[in-house]
Coordinates of C-alpha atoms in Angstrom, one line a residue:
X1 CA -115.5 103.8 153.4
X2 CA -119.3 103.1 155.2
X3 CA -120.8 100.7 153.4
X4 CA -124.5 101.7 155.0
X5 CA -123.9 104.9 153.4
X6 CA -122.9 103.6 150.0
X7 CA -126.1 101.3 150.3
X8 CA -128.4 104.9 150.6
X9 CA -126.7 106.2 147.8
X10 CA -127.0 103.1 145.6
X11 CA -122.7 103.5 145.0
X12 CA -120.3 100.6 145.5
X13 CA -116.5 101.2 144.1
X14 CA -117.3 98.7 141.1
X15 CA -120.3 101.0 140.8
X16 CA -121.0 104.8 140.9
X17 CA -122.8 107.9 139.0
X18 CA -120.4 109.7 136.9
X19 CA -120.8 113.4 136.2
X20 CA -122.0 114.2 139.8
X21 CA -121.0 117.0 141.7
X22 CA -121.6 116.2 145.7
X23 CA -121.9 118.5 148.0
X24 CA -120.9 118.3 151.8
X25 CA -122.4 120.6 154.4
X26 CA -122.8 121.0 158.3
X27 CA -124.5 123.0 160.8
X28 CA -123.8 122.8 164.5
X29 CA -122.2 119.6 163.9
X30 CA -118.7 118.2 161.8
X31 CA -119.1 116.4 158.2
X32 CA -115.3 115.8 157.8
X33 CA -116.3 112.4 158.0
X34 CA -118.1 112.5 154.9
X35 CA -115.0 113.2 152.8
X36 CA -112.6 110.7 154.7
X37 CA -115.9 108.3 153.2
X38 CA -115.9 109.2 149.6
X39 CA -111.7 109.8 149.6
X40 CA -111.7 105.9 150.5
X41 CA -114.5 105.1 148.3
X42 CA -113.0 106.9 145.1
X43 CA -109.9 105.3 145.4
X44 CA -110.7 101.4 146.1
X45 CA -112.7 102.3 142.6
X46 CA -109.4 103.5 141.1
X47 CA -110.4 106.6 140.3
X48 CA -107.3 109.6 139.5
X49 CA -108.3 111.8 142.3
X50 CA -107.5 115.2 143.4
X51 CA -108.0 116.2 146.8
X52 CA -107.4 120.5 147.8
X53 CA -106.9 119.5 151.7
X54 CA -107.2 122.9 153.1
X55 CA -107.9 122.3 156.7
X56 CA -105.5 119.2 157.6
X57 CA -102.2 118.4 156.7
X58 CA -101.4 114.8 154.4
X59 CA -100.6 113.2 157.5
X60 CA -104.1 113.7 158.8
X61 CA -105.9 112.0 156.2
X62 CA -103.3 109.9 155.8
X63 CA -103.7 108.2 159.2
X64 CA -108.0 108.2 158.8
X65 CA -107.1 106.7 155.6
X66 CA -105.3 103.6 157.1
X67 CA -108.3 103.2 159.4
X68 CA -110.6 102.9 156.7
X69 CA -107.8 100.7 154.7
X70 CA -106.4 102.9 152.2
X71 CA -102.8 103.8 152.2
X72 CA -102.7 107.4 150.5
X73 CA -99.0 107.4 150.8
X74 CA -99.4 104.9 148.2
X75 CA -101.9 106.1 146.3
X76 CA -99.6 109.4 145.7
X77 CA -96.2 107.2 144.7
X78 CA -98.1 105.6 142.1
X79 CA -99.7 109.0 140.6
X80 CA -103.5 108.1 141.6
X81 CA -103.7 110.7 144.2
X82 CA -102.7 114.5 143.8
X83 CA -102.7 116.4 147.4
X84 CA -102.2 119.8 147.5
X85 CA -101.9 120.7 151.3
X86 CA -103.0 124.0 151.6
X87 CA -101.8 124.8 155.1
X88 CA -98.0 124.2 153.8
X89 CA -99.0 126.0 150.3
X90 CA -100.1 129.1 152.0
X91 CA -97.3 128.8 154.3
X92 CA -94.5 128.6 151.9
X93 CA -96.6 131.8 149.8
X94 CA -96.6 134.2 153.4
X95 CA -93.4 133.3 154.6
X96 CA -91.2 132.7 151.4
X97 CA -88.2 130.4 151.4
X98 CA -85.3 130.6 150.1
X99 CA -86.2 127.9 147.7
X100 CA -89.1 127.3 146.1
X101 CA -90.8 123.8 146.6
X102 CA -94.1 124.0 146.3
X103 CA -96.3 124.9 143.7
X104 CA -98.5 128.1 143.1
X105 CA -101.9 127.0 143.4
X106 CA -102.1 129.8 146.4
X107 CA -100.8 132.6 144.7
X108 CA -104.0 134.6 145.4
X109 CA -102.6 134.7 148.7
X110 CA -99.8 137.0 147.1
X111 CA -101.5 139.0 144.6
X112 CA -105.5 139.0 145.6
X113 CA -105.9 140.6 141.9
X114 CA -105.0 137.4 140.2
X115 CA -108.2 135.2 141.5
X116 CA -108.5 131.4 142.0
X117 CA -106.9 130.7 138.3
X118 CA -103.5 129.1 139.6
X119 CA -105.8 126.9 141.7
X120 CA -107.8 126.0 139.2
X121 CA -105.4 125.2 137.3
X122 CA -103.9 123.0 139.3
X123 CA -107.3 120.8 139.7
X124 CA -107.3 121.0 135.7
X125 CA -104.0 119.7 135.2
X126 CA -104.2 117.5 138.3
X127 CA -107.7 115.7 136.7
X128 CA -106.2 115.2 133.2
X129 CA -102.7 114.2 134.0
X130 CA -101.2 110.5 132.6
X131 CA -103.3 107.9 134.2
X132 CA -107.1 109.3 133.6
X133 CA -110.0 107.6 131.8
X134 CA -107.8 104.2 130.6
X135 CA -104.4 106.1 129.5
X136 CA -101.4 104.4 131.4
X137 CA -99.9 106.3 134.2
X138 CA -96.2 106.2 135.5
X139 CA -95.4 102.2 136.0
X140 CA -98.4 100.8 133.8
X141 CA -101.2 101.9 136.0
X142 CA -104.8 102.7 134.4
X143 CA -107.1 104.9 136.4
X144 CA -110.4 105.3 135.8
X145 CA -112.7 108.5 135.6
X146 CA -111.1 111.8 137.6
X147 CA -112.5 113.0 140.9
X148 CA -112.3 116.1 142.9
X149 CA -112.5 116.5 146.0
X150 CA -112.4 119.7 148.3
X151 CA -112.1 120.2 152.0
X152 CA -113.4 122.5 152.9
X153 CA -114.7 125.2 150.3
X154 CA -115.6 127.6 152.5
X155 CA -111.7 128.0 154.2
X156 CA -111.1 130.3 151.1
X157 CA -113.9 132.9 152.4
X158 CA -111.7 133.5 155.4
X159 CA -108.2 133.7 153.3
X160 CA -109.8 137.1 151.9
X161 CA -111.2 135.1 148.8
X162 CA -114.9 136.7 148.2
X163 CA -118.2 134.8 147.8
X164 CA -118.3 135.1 143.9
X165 CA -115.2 134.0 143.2
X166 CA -115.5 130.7 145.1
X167 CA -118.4 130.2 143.2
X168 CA -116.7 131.0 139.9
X169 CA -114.1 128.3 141.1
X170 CA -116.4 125.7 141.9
X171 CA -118.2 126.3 138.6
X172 CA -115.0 125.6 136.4
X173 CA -114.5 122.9 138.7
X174 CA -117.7 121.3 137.6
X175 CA -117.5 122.0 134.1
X176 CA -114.3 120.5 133.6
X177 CA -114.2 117.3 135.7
X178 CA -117.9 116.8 135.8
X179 CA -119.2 117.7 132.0
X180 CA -116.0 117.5 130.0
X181 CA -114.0 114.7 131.4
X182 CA -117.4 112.9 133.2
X183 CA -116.0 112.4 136.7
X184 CA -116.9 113.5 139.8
X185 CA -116.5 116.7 142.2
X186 CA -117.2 116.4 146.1
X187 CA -117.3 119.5 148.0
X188 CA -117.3 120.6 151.5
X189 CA -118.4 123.9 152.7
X190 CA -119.2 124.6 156.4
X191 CA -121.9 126.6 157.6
X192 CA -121.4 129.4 159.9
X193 CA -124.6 128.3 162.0
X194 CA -126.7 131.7 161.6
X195 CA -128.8 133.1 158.9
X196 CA -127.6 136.2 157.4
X197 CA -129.7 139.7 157.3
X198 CA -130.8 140.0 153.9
X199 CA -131.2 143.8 154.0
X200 CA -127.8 144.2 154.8
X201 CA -127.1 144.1 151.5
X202 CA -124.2 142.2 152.6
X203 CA -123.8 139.3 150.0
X204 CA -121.1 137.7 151.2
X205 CA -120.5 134.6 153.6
X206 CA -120.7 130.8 154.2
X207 CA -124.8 130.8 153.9
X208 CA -124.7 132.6 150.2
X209 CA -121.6 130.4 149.2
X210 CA -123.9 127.3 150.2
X211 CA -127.1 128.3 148.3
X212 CA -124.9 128.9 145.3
X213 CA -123.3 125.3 145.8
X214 CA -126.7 124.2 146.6
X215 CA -128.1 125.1 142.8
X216 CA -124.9 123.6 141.0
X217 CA -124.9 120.3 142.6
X218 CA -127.1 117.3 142.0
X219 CA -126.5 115.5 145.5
X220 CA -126.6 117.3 148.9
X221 CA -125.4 115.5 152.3
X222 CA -125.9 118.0 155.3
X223 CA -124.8 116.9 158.8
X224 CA -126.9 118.4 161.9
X225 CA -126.9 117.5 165.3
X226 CA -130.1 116.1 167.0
X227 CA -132.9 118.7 167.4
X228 CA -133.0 117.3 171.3
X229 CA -129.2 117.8 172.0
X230 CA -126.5 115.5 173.1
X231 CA -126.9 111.6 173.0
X232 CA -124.2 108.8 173.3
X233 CA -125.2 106.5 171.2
X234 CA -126.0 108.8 168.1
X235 CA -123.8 111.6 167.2
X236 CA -126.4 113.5 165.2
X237 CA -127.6 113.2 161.6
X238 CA -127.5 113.3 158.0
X239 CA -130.0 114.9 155.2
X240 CA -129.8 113.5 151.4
X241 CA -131.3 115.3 149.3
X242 CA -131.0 113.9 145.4
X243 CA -131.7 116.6 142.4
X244 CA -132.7 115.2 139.4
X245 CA -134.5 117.0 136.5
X246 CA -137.7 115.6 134.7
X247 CA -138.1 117.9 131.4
X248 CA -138.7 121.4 132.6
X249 CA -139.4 120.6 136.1
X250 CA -136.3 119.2 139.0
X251 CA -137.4 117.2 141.0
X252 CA -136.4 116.5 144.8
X253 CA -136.2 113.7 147.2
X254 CA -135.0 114.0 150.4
X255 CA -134.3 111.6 153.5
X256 CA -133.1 111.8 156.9
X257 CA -130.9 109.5 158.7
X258 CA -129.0 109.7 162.0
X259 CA -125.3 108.7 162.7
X260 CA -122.7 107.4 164.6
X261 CA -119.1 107.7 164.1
X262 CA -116.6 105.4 165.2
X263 CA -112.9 104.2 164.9
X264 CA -113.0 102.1 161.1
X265 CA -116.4 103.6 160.0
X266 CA -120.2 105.0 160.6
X267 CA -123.3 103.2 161.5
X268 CA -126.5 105.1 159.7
X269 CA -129.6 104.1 160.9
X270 CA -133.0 103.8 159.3
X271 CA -134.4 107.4 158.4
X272 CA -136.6 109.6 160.3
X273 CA -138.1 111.2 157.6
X274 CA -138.6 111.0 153.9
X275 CA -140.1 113.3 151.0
X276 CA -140.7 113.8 147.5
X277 CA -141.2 117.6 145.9
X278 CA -140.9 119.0 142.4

């Protein structure tokens, strides 16, 4: 968790938004640090979280997550965390074992005709299992408001899932943890660094999947890398843009801040730039 970050966002654990959906981007640069930040933030507040890792296996995150000073090994025996790893989901789906272990949140991988439904049915039963909003969870814990988080989005584009129905997924996804149960949804979805011809007539692609993201969330953090190229001592930097509406109008504030990563955290530095638009 980078506490300079929390301090731009106005978040502490004791103290967030509810009902926000996040979204993560990059271009030309990485943002994975972005979700090892709110990951570690969500669950020092004690909120139920599920996390769709479908880059990186548990161990991954686990061991970023010791760094930052969460133990996610512990945070799954005691039913606050639910991981699905997707590289050993869609491994067990296209190589089939003799025994079945795992769950079938990848079955589109089988069966293309059946859509995202098994996965988002395991983020719905994963957000309102024992444990959320109060209720006791196995051995007396209480966890407070859901959270979803997804890394990355965009991974699904390239397992033969179209444009649309990511969007369709990530629109449930809000509507249930976000609207009905009033938690929160981060998402990551990478850019694939060019624009795309519009009169190809091709609508598909990581640039359409992040404008539709774009207009469902109310918090955007992309990651870029400095306009003058490689420096040592900042690694590149970060846009926030906040959507709020006023009546009929949204309104839009963005800053810009530059970055450096390191071992137990980030250092963000005072922004370059800074604007208001309806």
């Amino acid at each position: 968790m980078f506490t300079e970050l929390n301090s731009i966002l106005n978040t502490t654990p004791d103290s967030f938004t509810q009902g926000e959906f996040i979204l993560l981007s990059d271009r030309q640069s990485d943002a994975s640090f972005l979700i090892h930040h709110f990951l570690s933030l969500y669950l020092r507040a004690r909120c139920k979280v599920c996390f769709l890792g479908l880059v990186q296996s548990f161990n991954h995150y686990s061991a970023i997550g010791q760094r930052l000073g969460v133990s996610l090994t512990q945070a799954k025996e005691k039913g606050q965390l639910v991981f699905l790893e997707g590289l050993k989901e869609s491994l067990s789906v296209l190589i089939p074992q003799d025994t079945e272990t795992g769950t079938r949140a990848m079955d589109f991988l089988r069966d293309p005709a059946v859509g995202l439904k098994s996965l988002y049915e395991f983020v719905r039963s994963g957000a309102t299992s024992s444990g959320v909003g109060g209720r006791e969870a196995d051995g007396g814990e209480e966890w407070g408001p859901p959270v979803l988080l997804v890394d990355d989005l965009s991974v699904l584009l390239s397992l033969g899932v179209s444009t649309g129905a990511a969007l369709d997924f990530s629109h449930y996804c809000r509507a249930t943890v976000c609207s009905q149960l009033q938690g929160n949804v981060v998402m990551l979805a990478r850019s694939d660094g060019r624009r795309e011809e519009e009169e190809d007539g091709d609508d598909e692609g990581s640039e359409r999947l992040l404008r539709g993201l774009t207009h469902q969330c109310s918090l955007t953090l992309q990651v870029q890398g400095l306009p003058t190229g490689f420096c040592r001592d900042i690694h590149g930097q970060v846009e926030v843009c906040w959507r709020r509406r006023q009546g009929d109008e949204q309104y839009k504030q963005k800053k810009l801040f530059q970055y450096k990563v390191h071992d137990k955290g980030a250092s963000f530095f005072a922004p370059g730039t800074s604007s208001a638009v309806l």
